[in-house]
């Protein structure tokens, strides 16, 4: 499996609290993304997106935003307008939409909270900015627009299983937005995605990810790229941002986290990640995270429980919605 696909698969992306908001000026909504990422897609009209320390961003039809967890921000008809807390807006939900604001210019947008395992998404999320903005007017927008149109059709027709289909389409839209962002020039100056896109390094990274347990050496990796040892090491670090062996060590720790989160023992995780013993894994794990594997697993479970309680507290009794 391609590393990008394996990360997305492990993230187990699910949409929750989906709603379409129809707002008329004057209007403004302030929110914090909390424990979940948020997806916003403008369907019609224009709006202003603001967050502390950044200039206002005007949004146009088709613009998509992915907002990482814990981000304070706002969306409104004007960059300096009055804001209503998100929780008060969701109280106005009727059916699948919120009618909000005054009697002026209209703006319609989709909002969905994205629930996924942030530890599983660590390699991807580390590359993303706090807010990912993808204007659909740029090249390669056809599939995004098609998915967006399908969401609108499902919502309008409300056929059998519409909620399920809409949820899966929102998931797809999330992945497509990330994909479109990664293709935009200059968005990934370094990192594993840059390596996977490099004509000399892609094959080598594929070999690494196909067998993380193999005792890789610089010589072996350089040979796979048909380069000298020194030239390969320089190229790898310039593109990926770390040395080849540091890259392998980082992915082994990531895989160990996934195994520990999935209930595997420390000894089994060590075996499946290429470490000779649980002691060797514990030593490397503590150096990378500051925690022992057991401590990390306890914290992971506590965070997961906290996220579940957050979602339960913010889910209306009769139907799931978001703003």
Short mmCIF file of C-alpha atoms in Angstrom, two decimals:
data_model
loop_
_atom_site.label_atom_id
_atom_site.label_comp_id
_atom_site.label_asym_id
_atom_site.label_seq_id
_atom_site.Cartn_x
_atom_site.Cartn_y
_atom_site.Cartn_z
CA UNK A 1 0.00 0.00 0.00
CA UNK A 2 1.25 3.51 -0.85
CA UNK A 3 2.43 5.35 2.33
CA UNK A 4 -0.07 8.17 1.73
CA UNK A 5 -2.91 5.64 1.44
CA UNK A 6 -1.76 3.75 4.52
CA UNK A 7 -1.75 6.93 6.63
CA UNK A 8 -5.24 7.89 5.45
CA UNK A 9 -6.47 4.36 6.08
CA UNK A 10 -5.07 4.38 9.62
CA UNK A 11 -6.61 7.81 10.30
CA UNK A 12 -10.06 6.24 9.81
CA UNK A 13 -11.55 9.56 8.65
CA UNK A 14 -15.24 9.96 9.46
CA UNK A 15 -17.51 12.95 9.04
CA UNK A 16 -19.77 14.00 11.88
CA UNK A 17 -22.08 16.92 12.60
CA UNK A 18 -22.67 17.85 8.94
CA UNK A 19 -24.87 20.83 8.06
CA UNK A 20 -25.52 23.35 5.28
CA UNK A 21 -25.71 26.95 6.47
CA UNK A 22 -27.67 29.58 4.53
CA UNK A 23 -26.72 33.00 5.82
CA UNK A 24 -27.77 36.52 4.84
CA UNK A 25 -25.94 39.71 5.71
CA UNK A 26 -25.31 40.84 8.30
CA UNK A 27 -24.04 37.58 9.80
CA UNK A 28 -21.00 36.15 11.54
CA UNK A 29 -20.13 32.90 13.33
CA UNK A 30 -17.26 32.45 15.76
CA UNK A 31 -16.02 28.97 16.65
CA UNK A 32 -13.19 26.84 17.94
CA UNK A 33 -12.54 23.57 16.14
CA UNK A 34 -12.04 21.86 19.51
CA UNK A 35 -10.89 18.22 19.43
CA UNK A 36 -11.93 17.74 15.80
CA UNK A 37 -10.79 19.12 12.47
CA UNK A 38 -13.37 21.00 10.44
CA UNK A 39 -14.18 21.11 6.75
CA UNK A 40 -15.83 24.18 5.19
CA UNK A 41 -16.93 24.43 1.55
CA UNK A 42 -18.55 27.57 0.10
CA UNK A 43 -21.47 26.71 -2.18
CA UNK A 44 -22.57 30.19 -3.24
CA UNK A 45 -21.94 33.83 -2.39
CA UNK A 46 -18.86 35.15 -0.62
CA UNK A 47 -17.66 35.20 2.98
CA UNK A 48 -14.67 36.31 5.04
CA UNK A 49 -12.64 33.84 7.08
CA UNK A 50 -10.61 35.27 9.96
CA UNK A 51 -8.29 33.94 12.68
CA UNK A 52 -5.99 35.63 15.16
CA UNK A 53 -2.69 36.90 13.81
CA UNK A 54 -3.58 36.35 10.15
CA UNK A 55 -5.04 38.69 7.50
CA UNK A 56 -8.71 38.09 6.57
CA UNK A 57 -9.29 35.64 3.73
CA UNK A 58 -12.16 36.21 1.32
CA UNK A 59 -13.87 32.99 0.27
CA UNK A 60 -15.62 32.45 -3.06
CA UNK A 61 -17.91 29.71 -4.40
CA UNK A 62 -16.08 26.38 -4.39
CA UNK A 63 -13.41 27.43 -1.89
CA UNK A 64 -12.54 24.65 0.58
CA UNK A 65 -10.97 24.93 4.02
CA UNK A 66 -9.64 22.25 6.34
CA UNK A 67 -9.18 23.68 9.83
CA UNK A 68 -7.03 21.69 12.23
CA UNK A 69 -8.19 20.99 15.76
CA UNK A 70 -7.87 23.65 18.45
CA UNK A 71 -8.12 26.61 16.05
CA UNK A 72 -10.04 29.78 17.00
CA UNK A 73 -11.56 31.38 13.91
CA UNK A 74 -14.63 32.99 12.41
CA UNK A 75 -16.59 33.17 9.16
CA UNK A 76 -18.79 36.17 8.37
CA UNK A 77 -20.10 38.48 5.68
CA UNK A 78 -17.53 41.13 6.70
CA UNK A 79 -14.07 40.69 8.23
CA UNK A 80 -14.87 42.87 11.24
CA UNK A 81 -18.57 42.12 11.79
CA UNK A 82 -20.29 40.96 14.97
CA UNK A 83 -20.03 37.26 15.71
CA UNK A 84 -22.53 34.77 17.12
CA UNK A 85 -21.11 31.73 18.95
CA UNK A 86 -21.35 28.54 16.94
CA UNK A 87 -23.35 26.81 19.67
CA UNK A 88 -26.13 29.39 19.34
CA UNK A 89 -26.25 28.98 15.56
CA UNK A 90 -26.68 25.20 15.73
CA UNK A 91 -29.70 25.71 17.99
CA UNK A 92 -31.47 27.07 14.88
CA UNK A 93 -31.08 23.88 12.85
CA UNK A 94 -34.22 22.87 10.97
CA UNK A 95 -33.92 19.71 8.92
CA UNK A 96 -30.46 19.71 7.36
CA UNK A 97 -29.88 23.47 7.17
CA UNK A 98 -29.47 26.56 9.30
CA UNK A 99 -31.15 29.79 8.20
CA UNK A 100 -29.15 32.58 9.79
CA UNK A 101 -28.53 36.33 9.66
CA UNK A 102 -30.46 39.28 8.27
CA UNK A 103 -31.98 40.10 4.87
CA UNK A 104 -28.91 41.12 2.84
CA UNK A 105 -26.58 39.32 0.44
CA UNK A 106 -26.71 35.53 0.73
CA UNK A 107 -23.94 33.02 1.30
CA UNK A 108 -24.35 29.27 1.53
CA UNK A 109 -21.70 26.86 2.78
CA UNK A 110 -21.23 23.32 4.03
CA UNK A 111 -19.65 22.65 7.41
CA UNK A 112 -18.62 19.29 8.81
CA UNK A 113 -16.56 18.15 11.76
CA UNK A 114 -14.00 15.56 10.76
CA UNK A 115 -13.35 12.84 13.31
CA UNK A 116 -10.15 10.85 12.92
CA UNK A 117 -7.25 9.42 14.87
CA UNK A 118 -4.81 12.33 15.14
CA UNK A 119 -1.98 10.02 16.18
CA UNK A 120 -2.56 7.93 13.06
CA UNK A 121 -2.58 11.11 10.99
CA UNK A 122 0.59 12.44 12.59
CA UNK A 123 2.82 12.14 9.48
CA UNK A 124 0.25 13.96 7.32
CA UNK A 125 -0.98 16.53 9.85
CA UNK A 126 2.59 17.61 10.63
CA UNK A 127 2.89 18.80 7.01
CA UNK A 128 -0.39 20.72 6.95
CA UNK A 129 -0.73 24.33 8.09
CA UNK A 130 -3.29 25.28 10.73
CA UNK A 131 -5.72 26.10 7.92
CA UNK A 132 -5.59 24.47 4.48
CA UNK A 133 -7.19 26.63 1.79
CA UNK A 134 -7.92 25.20 -1.66
CA UNK A 135 -9.67 27.45 -4.20
CA UNK A 136 -11.46 25.24 -6.69
CA UNK A 137 -10.75 27.72 -9.47
CA UNK A 138 -7.21 26.31 -9.63
CA UNK A 139 -6.21 23.43 -11.92
CA UNK A 140 -7.38 19.93 -11.05
CA UNK A 141 -10.63 21.02 -9.45
CA UNK A 142 -12.93 18.85 -11.54
CA UNK A 143 -13.17 15.94 -9.10
CA UNK A 144 -13.64 18.26 -6.12
CA UNK A 145 -16.48 20.04 -7.90
CA UNK A 146 -18.04 16.70 -8.90
CA UNK A 147 -17.99 15.47 -5.28
CA UNK A 148 -19.40 18.77 -4.09
CA UNK A 149 -22.23 18.53 -6.65
CA UNK A 150 -23.01 14.95 -5.55
CA UNK A 151 -23.34 16.11 -1.95
CA UNK A 152 -25.82 18.75 -3.08
CA UNK A 153 -27.85 16.22 -5.07
CA UNK A 154 -27.98 13.74 -2.21
CA UNK A 155 -29.08 16.47 0.16
CA UNK A 156 -31.79 17.69 -2.22
CA UNK A 157 -33.19 14.25 -3.11
CA UNK A 158 -32.94 12.73 0.42
CA UNK A 159 -33.15 9.21 -0.99
CA UNK A 160 -32.70 5.97 0.91
CA UNK A 161 -29.41 6.04 2.83
CA UNK A 162 -28.78 9.72 2.02
CA UNK A 163 -27.12 10.48 5.35
CA UNK A 164 -24.69 7.57 4.91
CA UNK A 165 -23.84 8.59 1.34
CA UNK A 166 -23.37 12.24 2.31
CA UNK A 167 -21.02 11.20 5.10
CA UNK A 168 -18.86 9.12 2.76
CA UNK A 169 -18.81 11.93 0.17
CA UNK A 170 -17.67 14.42 2.82
CA UNK A 171 -14.88 11.97 3.73
CA UNK A 172 -13.91 11.81 0.06
CA UNK A 173 -14.00 15.59 -0.21
CA UNK A 174 -11.60 15.85 2.75
CA UNK A 175 -9.09 13.57 1.03
CA UNK A 176 -9.49 15.38 -2.28
CA UNK A 177 -8.85 18.74 -0.64
CA UNK A 178 -5.65 17.40 0.94
CA UNK A 179 -4.63 15.93 -2.41
CA UNK A 180 -5.28 19.20 -4.25
CA UNK A 181 -3.33 21.12 -1.62
CA UNK A 182 -0.33 18.82 -1.92
CA UNK A 183 -0.28 19.32 -5.69
CA UNK A 184 -0.18 23.10 -5.41
CA UNK A 185 3.29 24.48 -6.09
CA UNK A 186 5.32 25.30 -3.00
CA UNK A 187 3.03 23.70 -0.43
CA UNK A 188 5.42 20.87 0.42
CA UNK A 189 9.00 22.17 0.43
CA UNK A 190 10.26 19.02 2.18
CA UNK A 191 9.03 15.92 3.97
CA UNK A 192 7.98 12.41 3.05
CA UNK A 193 5.38 13.54 0.51
CA UNK A 194 8.08 15.51 -1.30
CA UNK A 195 10.25 12.39 -1.30
CA UNK A 196 7.44 10.28 -2.72
CA UNK A 197 7.07 12.81 -5.55
CA UNK A 198 10.81 12.90 -6.35
CA UNK A 199 11.87 10.93 -9.44
CA UNK A 200 15.09 9.65 -7.82
CA UNK A 201 13.78 8.98 -4.31
CA UNK A 202 10.23 7.66 -4.80
CA UNK A 203 11.34 4.09 -5.50
CA UNK A 204 13.68 4.02 -2.53
CA UNK A 205 11.01 5.32 -0.16
CA UNK A 206 8.67 2.66 -1.51
CA UNK A 207 11.21 -0.01 -0.60
CA UNK A 208 11.59 1.40 2.91
CA UNK A 209 7.85 1.48 3.55
CA UNK A 210 7.36 -2.00 2.16
CA UNK A 211 9.76 -3.40 4.77
CA UNK A 212 10.45 -1.17 7.77
CA UNK A 213 11.88 -4.13 9.67
CA UNK A 214 14.79 -4.59 7.25
CA UNK A 215 18.19 -3.47 8.64
CA UNK A 216 18.62 -0.73 6.03
CA UNK A 217 22.00 0.91 5.48
CA UNK A 218 22.94 4.01 3.48
CA UNK A 219 24.77 1.78 1.02
CA UNK A 220 21.69 -0.36 0.37
CA UNK A 221 19.45 2.66 -0.10
CA UNK A 222 21.93 4.48 -2.33
CA UNK A 223 22.23 1.37 -4.51
CA UNK A 224 18.44 1.28 -4.96
CA UNK A 225 18.56 4.85 -6.27
CA UNK A 226 21.58 4.14 -8.49
CA UNK A 227 23.61 6.81 -6.70
CA UNK A 228 26.78 7.03 -4.71
CA UNK A 229 26.46 6.88 -0.93
CA UNK A 230 27.42 10.52 -0.38
CA UNK A 231 25.31 11.92 -3.23
CA UNK A 232 22.28 9.94 -2.08
CA UNK A 233 22.62 11.10 1.53
CA UNK A 234 22.85 14.76 0.45
CA UNK A 235 19.89 14.50 -1.94
CA UNK A 236 17.72 12.65 0.57
CA UNK A 237 18.23 15.21 3.32
CA UNK A 238 17.73 18.16 0.97
CA UNK A 239 14.38 16.79 -0.26
CA UNK A 240 12.98 14.97 2.76
CA UNK A 241 14.48 17.19 5.46
CA UNK A 242 16.17 14.48 7.54
CA UNK A 243 18.84 11.86 6.97
CA UNK A 244 17.77 8.46 5.56
CA UNK A 245 18.34 6.61 8.83
CA UNK A 246 16.53 9.29 10.85
CA UNK A 247 13.63 8.98 8.40
CA UNK A 248 13.44 5.22 8.91
CA UNK A 249 13.65 5.60 12.69
CA UNK A 250 10.79 8.12 12.66
CA UNK A 251 8.50 5.82 10.69
CA UNK A 252 9.36 2.87 12.90
CA UNK A 253 8.29 4.87 15.96
CA UNK A 254 5.11 5.91 14.15
CA UNK A 255 4.34 2.29 13.34
CA UNK A 256 5.04 1.31 16.95
CA UNK A 257 2.50 3.90 18.09
CA UNK A 258 -0.13 2.42 15.79
CA UNK A 259 0.58 -1.09 17.05
CA UNK A 260 0.46 0.01 20.70
CA UNK A 261 -2.77 1.91 20.07
CA UNK A 262 -4.18 -1.24 18.49
CA UNK A 263 -3.50 -3.31 21.60
CA UNK A 264 -0.26 -5.07 20.67
CA UNK A 265 2.28 -5.78 23.39
CA UNK A 266 5.53 -3.82 23.51
CA UNK A 267 7.44 -6.97 22.58
CA UNK A 268 5.23 -7.61 19.54
CA UNK A 269 5.50 -3.96 18.46
CA UNK A 270 9.29 -4.22 18.72
CA UNK A 271 9.29 -7.33 16.51
CA UNK A 272 7.05 -5.74 13.85
CA UNK A 273 9.02 -2.49 13.77
CA UNK A 274 12.48 -3.92 13.31
CA UNK A 275 13.79 -3.66 16.87
CA UNK A 276 15.67 -6.58 18.36
CA UNK A 277 13.88 -6.44 21.71
CA UNK A 278 11.29 -4.54 23.72
CA UNK A 279 14.22 -2.88 25.54
CA UNK A 280 15.58 -1.54 22.24
CA UNK A 281 12.15 -0.23 21.26
CA UNK A 282 11.62 1.36 24.68
CA UNK A 283 14.96 3.13 24.44
CA UNK A 284 14.23 4.50 20.95
CA UNK A 285 10.63 5.33 21.84
CA UNK A 286 11.62 7.35 24.89
CA UNK A 287 14.29 9.22 22.92
CA UNK A 288 11.70 10.15 20.26
CA UNK A 289 8.70 10.97 22.48
CA UNK A 290 9.99 11.52 26.01
CA UNK A 291 7.73 8.69 27.19
CA UNK A 292 8.03 4.96 27.57
CA UNK A 293 5.76 2.89 25.29
CA UNK A 294 3.52 2.05 28.27
CA UNK A 295 3.24 5.70 29.31
CA UNK A 296 2.46 6.76 25.75
CA UNK A 297 -0.28 4.13 25.41
CA UNK A 298 -1.90 5.26 28.68
CA UNK A 299 -1.89 8.87 27.48
CA UNK A 300 -3.28 7.86 24.08
CA UNK A 301 -6.19 6.04 25.70
CA UNK A 302 -6.89 8.98 28.01
CA UNK A 303 -6.90 11.40 25.05
CA UNK A 304 -9.19 9.09 23.08
CA UNK A 305 -11.64 8.93 25.98
CA UNK A 306 -11.53 12.72 26.32
CA UNK A 307 -12.29 13.14 22.61
CA UNK A 308 -15.24 10.77 22.84
CA UNK A 309 -16.66 12.71 25.77
CA UNK A 310 -16.19 15.99 23.84
CA UNK A 311 -18.09 14.66 20.85
CA UNK A 312 -20.88 13.29 23.03
CA UNK A 313 -21.30 16.62 24.81
CA UNK A 314 -21.53 18.48 21.49
CA UNK A 315 -23.94 16.13 19.71
CA UNK A 316 -27.60 17.21 19.69
CA UNK A 317 -29.97 14.52 20.89
CA UNK A 318 -32.09 14.12 17.77
CA UNK A 319 -29.69 14.68 14.88
CA UNK A 320 -25.99 15.35 14.25
CA UNK A 321 -25.11 18.79 12.91
CA UNK A 322 -22.21 21.23 12.91
CA UNK A 323 -21.29 24.79 12.15
#
